[in-house]
Coordinates of N, CA and C in Angstrom, one line a residue:
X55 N -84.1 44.3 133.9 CA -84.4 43.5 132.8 C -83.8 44.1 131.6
X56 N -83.0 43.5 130.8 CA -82.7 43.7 129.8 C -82.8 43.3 128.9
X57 N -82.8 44.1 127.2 CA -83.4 43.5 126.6 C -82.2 43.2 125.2
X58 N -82.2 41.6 124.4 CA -80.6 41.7 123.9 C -81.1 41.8 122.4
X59 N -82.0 42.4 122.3 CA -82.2 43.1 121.0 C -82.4 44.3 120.8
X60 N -81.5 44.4 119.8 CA -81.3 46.2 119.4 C -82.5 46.6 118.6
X61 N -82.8 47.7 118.6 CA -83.3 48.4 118.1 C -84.0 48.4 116.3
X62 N -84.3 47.9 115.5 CA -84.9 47.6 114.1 C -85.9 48.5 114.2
X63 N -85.7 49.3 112.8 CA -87.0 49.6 112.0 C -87.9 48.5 111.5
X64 N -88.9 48.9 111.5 CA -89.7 48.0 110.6 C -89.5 48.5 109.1
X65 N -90.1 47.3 108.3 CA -90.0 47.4 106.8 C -91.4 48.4 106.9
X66 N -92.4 48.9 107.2 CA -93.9 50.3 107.2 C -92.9 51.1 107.4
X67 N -91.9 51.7 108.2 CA -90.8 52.5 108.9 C -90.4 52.9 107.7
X68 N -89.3 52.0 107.0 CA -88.1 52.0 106.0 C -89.0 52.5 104.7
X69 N -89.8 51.8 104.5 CA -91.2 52.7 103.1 C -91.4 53.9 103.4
X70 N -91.9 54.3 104.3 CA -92.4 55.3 104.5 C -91.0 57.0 104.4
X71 N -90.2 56.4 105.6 CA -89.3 57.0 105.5 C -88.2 57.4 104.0
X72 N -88.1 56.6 103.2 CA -87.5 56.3 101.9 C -88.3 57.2 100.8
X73 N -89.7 56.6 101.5 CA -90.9 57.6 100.2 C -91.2 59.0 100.7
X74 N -90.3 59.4 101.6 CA -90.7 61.0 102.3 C -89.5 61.5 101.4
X75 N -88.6 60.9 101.7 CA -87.2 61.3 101.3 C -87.1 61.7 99.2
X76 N -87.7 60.4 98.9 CA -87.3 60.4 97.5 C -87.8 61.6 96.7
X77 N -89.3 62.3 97.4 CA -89.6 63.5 96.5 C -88.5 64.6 96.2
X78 N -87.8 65.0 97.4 CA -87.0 66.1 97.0 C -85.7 65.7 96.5
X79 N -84.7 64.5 96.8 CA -83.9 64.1 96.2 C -84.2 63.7 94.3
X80 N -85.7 63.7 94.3 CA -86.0 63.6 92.7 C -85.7 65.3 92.4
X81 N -86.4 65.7 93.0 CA -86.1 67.6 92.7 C -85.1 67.9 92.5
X82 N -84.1 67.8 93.5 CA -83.0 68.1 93.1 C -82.3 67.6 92.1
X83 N -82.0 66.3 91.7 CA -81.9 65.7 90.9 C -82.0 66.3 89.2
X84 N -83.6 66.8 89.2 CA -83.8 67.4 88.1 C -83.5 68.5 87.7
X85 N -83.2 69.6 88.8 CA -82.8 70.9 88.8 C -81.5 70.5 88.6
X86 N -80.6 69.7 89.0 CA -79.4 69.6 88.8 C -79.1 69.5 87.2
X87 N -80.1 68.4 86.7 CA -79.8 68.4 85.4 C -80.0 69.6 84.3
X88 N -81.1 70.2 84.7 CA -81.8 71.1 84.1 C -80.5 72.5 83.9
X89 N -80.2 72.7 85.2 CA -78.8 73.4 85.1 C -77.4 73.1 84.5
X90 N -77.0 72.2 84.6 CA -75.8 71.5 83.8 C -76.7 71.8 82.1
X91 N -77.5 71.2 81.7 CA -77.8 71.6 80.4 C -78.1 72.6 80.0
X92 N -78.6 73.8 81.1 CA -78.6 74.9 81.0 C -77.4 76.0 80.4
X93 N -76.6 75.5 81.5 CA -75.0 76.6 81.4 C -74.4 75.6 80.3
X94 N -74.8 73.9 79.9 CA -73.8 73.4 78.8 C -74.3 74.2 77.3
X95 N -75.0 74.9 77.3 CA -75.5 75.0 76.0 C -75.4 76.8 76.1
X96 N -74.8 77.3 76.8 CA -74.6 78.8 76.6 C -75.5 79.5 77.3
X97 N -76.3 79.4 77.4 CA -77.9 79.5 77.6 C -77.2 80.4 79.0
X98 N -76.5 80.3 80.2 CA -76.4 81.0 81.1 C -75.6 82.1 81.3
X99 N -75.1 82.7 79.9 CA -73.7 83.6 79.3 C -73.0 83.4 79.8
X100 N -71.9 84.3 79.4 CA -70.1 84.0 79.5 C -70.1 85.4 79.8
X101 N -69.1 85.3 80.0 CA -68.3 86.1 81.1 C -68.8 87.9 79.9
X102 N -68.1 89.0 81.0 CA -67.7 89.7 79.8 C -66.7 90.1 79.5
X103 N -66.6 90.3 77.7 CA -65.1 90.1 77.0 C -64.6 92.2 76.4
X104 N -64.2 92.7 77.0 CA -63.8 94.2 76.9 C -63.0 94.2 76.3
X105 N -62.7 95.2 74.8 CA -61.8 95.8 74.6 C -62.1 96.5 74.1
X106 N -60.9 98.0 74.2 CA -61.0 98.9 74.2 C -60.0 99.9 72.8
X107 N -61.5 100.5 72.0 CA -60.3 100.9 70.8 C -59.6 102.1 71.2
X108 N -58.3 102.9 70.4 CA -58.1 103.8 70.6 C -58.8 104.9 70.3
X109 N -58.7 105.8 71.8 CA -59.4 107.4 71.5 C -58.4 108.2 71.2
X110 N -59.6 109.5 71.5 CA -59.0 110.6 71.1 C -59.5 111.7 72.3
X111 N -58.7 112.9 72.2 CA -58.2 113.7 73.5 C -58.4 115.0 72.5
X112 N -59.6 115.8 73.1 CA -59.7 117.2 72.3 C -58.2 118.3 72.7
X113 N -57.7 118.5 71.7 CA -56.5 120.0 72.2 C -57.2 121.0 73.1
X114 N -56.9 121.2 73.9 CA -57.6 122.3 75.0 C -57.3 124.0 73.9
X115 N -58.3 124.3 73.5 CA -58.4 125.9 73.2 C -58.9 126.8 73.7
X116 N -58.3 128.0 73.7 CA -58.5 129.7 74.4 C -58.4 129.7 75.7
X117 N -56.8 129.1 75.9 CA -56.3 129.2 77.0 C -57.1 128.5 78.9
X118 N -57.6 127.5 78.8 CA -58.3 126.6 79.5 C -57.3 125.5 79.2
X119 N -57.1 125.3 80.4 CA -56.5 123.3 80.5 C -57.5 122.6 80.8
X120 N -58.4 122.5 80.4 CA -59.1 121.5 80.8 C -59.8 120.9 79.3
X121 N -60.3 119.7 79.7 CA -60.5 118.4 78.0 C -61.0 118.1 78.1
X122 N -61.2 117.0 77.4 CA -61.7 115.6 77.8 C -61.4 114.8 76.6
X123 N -61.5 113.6 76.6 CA -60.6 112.3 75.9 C -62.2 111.2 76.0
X124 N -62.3 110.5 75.0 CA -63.2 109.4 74.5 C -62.6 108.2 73.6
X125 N -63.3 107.2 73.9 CA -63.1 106.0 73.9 C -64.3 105.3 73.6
X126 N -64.1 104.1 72.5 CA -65.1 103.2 72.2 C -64.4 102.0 72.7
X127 N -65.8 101.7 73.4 CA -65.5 99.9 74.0 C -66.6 99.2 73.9
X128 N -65.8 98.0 73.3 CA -66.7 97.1 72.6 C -66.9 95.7 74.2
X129 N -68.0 95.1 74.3 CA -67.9 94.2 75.4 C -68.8 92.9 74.5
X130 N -67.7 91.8 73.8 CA -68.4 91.1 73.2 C -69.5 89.9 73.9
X131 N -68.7 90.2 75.1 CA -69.7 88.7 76.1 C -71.1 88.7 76.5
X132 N -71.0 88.1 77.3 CA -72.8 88.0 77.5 C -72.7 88.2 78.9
X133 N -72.5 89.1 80.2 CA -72.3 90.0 81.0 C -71.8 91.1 81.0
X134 N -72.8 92.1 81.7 CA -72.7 93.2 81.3 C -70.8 93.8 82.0
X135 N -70.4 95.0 82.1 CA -68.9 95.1 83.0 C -68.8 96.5 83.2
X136 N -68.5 96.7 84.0 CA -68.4 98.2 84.3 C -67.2 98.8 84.9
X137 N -67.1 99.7 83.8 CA -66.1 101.1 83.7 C -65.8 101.8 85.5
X138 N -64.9 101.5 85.9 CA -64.8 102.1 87.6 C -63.9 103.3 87.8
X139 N -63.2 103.2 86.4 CA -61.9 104.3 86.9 C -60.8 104.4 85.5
X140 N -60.6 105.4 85.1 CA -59.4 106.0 84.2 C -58.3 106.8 84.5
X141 N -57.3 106.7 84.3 CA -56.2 107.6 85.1 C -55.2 107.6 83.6
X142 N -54.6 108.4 83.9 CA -53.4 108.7 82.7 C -52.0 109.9 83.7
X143 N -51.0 109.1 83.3 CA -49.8 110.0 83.5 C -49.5 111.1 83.5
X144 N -50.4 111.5 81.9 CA -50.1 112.9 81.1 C -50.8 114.1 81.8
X145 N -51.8 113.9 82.9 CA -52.9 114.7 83.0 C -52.5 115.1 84.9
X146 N -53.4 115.8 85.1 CA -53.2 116.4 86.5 C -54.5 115.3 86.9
X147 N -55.7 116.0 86.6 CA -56.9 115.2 87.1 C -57.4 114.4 85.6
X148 N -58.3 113.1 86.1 CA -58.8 112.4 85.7 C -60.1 111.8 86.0
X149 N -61.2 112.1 85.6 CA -62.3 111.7 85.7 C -63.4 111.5 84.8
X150 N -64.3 110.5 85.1 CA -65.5 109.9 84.1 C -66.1 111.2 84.9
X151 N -66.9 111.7 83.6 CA -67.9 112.6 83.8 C -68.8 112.6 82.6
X152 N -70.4 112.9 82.7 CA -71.3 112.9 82.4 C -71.9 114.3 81.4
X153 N -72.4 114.4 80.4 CA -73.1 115.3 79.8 C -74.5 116.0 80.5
X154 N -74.6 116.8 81.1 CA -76.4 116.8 81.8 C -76.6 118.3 81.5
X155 N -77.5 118.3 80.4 CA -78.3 119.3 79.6 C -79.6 120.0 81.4
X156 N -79.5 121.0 81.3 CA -80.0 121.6 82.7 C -81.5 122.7 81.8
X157 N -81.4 122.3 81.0 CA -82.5 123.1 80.3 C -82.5 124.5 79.8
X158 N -83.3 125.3 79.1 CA -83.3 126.8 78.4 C -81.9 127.0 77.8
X159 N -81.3 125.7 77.0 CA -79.9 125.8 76.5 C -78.7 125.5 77.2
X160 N -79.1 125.5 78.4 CA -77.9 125.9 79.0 C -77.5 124.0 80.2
X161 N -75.6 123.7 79.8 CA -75.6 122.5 80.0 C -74.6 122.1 81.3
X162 N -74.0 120.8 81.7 CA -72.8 121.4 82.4 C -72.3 119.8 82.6
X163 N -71.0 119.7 83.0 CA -71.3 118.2 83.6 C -71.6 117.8 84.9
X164 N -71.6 116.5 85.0 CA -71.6 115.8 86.2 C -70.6 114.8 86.3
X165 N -69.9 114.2 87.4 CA -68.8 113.5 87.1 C -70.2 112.2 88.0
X166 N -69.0 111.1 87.5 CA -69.9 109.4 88.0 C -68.5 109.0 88.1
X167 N -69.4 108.1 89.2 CA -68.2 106.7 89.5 C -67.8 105.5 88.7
X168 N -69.0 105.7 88.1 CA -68.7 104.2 86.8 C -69.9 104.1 85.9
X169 N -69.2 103.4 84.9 CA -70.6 103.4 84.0 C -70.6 101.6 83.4
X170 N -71.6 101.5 83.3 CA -72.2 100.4 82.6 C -71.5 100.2 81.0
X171 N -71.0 98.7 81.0 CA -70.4 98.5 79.6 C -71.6 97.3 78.7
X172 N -72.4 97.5 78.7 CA -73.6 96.6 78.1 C -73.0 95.1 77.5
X173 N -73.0 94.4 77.9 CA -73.3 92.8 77.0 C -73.9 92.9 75.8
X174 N -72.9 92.3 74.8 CA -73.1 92.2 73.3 C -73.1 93.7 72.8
X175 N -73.0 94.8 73.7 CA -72.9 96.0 72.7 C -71.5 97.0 73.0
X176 N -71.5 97.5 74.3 CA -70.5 98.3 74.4 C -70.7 100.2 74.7
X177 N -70.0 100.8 74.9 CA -69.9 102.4 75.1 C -69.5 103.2 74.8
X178 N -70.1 103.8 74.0 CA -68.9 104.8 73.1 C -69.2 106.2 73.9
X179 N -67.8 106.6 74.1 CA -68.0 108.2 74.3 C -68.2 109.3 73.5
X180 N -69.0 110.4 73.9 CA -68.6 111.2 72.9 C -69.7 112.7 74.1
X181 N -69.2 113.8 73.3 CA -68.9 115.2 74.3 C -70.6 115.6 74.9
X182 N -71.5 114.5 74.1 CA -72.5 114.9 74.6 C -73.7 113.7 75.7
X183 N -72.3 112.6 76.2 CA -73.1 111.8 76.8 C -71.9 111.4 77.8
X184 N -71.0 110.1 77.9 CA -70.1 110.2 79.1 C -68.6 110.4 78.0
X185 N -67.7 111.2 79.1 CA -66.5 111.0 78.4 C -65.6 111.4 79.8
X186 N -64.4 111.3 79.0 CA -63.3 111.5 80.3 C -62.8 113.0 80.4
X187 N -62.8 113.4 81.7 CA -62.9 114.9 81.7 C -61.2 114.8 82.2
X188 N -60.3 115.8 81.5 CA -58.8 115.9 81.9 C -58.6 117.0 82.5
X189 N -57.5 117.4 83.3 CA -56.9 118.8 83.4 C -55.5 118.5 82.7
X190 N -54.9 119.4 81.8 CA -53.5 119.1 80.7 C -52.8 120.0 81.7
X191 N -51.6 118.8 82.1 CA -50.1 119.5 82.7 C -49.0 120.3 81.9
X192 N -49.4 119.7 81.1 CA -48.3 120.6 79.9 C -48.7 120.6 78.5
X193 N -48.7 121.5 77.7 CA -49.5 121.6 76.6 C -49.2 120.3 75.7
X194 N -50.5 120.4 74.6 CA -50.3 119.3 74.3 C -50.4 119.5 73.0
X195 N -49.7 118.5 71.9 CA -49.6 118.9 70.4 C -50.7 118.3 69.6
X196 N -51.2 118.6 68.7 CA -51.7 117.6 67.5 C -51.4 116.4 66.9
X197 N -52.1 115.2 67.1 CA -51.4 113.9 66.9 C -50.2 113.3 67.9
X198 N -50.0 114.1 68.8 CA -49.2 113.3 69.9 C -50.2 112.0 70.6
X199 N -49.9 111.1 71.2 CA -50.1 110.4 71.5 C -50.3 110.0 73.1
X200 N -51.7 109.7 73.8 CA -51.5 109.7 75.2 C -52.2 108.7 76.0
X201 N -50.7 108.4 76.9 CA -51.3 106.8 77.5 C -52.8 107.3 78.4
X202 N -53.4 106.0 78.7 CA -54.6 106.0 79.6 C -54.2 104.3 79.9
X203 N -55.1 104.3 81.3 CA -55.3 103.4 81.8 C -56.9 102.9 82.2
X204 N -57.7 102.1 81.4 CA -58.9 101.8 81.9 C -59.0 100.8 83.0
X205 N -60.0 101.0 84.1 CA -60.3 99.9 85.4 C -62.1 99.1 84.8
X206 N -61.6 98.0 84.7 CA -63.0 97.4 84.6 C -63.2 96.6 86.1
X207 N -64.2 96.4 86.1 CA -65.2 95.5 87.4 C -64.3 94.0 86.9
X208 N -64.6 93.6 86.1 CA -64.8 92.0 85.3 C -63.2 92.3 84.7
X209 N -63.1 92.7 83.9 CA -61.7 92.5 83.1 C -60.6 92.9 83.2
X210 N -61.0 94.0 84.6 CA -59.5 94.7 85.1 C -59.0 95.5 84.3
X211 N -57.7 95.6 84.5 CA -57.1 97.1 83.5 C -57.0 97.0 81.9
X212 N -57.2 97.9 81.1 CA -56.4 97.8 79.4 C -56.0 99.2 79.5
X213 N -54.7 99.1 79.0 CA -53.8 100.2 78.3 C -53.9 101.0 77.6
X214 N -54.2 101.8 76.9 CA -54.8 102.0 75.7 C -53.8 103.0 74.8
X215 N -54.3 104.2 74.1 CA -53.8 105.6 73.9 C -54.6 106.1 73.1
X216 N -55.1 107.5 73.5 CA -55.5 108.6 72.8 C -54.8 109.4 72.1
X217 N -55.7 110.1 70.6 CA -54.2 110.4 70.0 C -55.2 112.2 70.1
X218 N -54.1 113.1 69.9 CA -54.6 114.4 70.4 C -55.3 114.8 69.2
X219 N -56.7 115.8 68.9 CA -57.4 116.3 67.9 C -57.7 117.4 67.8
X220 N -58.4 118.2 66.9 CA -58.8 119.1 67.5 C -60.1 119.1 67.5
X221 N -61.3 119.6 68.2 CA -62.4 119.3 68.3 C -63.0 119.9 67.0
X222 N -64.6 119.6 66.9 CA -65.0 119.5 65.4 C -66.6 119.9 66.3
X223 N -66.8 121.0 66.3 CA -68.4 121.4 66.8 C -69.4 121.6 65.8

């Protein structure tokens, strides 16, 4: 026996089924808008925007090659970015390293892999919090000039230069 009608929903079927459906296609719906108005109006920040002013590179004194070099970086955007790596030509070694006070006076560094570039504010180095620790290949003069190369996460490389100082304790 066969039968030459196919298969129909009923119209209780098609309601029912339509009214299961329509709650989360409204959900989404709303979230979708809620988002597009969200990121249209800034509200979800922008990228971050790095740059990097020129530093300065202490003159190594009483016969030690070894330095370190600082840098202010401004990150105007609204995500944070992070510092991963510095290198320069001029130098043997190159490394981010850390200030860490060990107590009864007495201090030392620590080297890191990267540092945090804050959203809306930025990083400034300086000899008692992160800066770039050098080894000098060949002595260096007063006011000479020395490339670096910064690695960001987000913005990738900037070029920069440190100009040589003498330190100020």
């Amino acid at each position: 026996m066969s039968d030459t009608h196919s298969w129909r929903p009923s119209r209780r079927g098609l309601r029912e089924g339509l009214g299961g459906a329509l709650g989360p296609v409204a959900a989404c719906a709303v979230a979708l808008g809620l988002l597009t108005a969200w990121t249209g109006s800034g509200a979800a920040g922008t990228p971050a925007r790095v740059e990097v002013a020129e530093g300065t590179v202490f003159l190594p004194y009483g016969g030690t090659s070894v330095s370190a070099a600082f840098f202010r970086i401004a990150n105007s955007g609204g995500s944070d970015d992070r510092l991963t790596s510095v290198t320069s030509p001029a130098f043997d070694d190159v490394m981010l390293s850390q200030y860490a006070p060990m107590g009864s006076g007495v201090a030392g560094m620590s080297m890191v892999d990267s540092a945090v570039v804050p959203a809306g504010k930025g990083l400034t180095m300086s000899p008692y919090g992160l800066d770039v620790m050098v080894r000098v290949r060949e002595p260096l003069r007063l006011g000479e000039r020395v490339p670096f190369v910064l690695t960001f996460r987000e913005r990738g490389t900037v070029r920069t230069e440190a100009v040589v100082i003498r330190p100020a304790y």
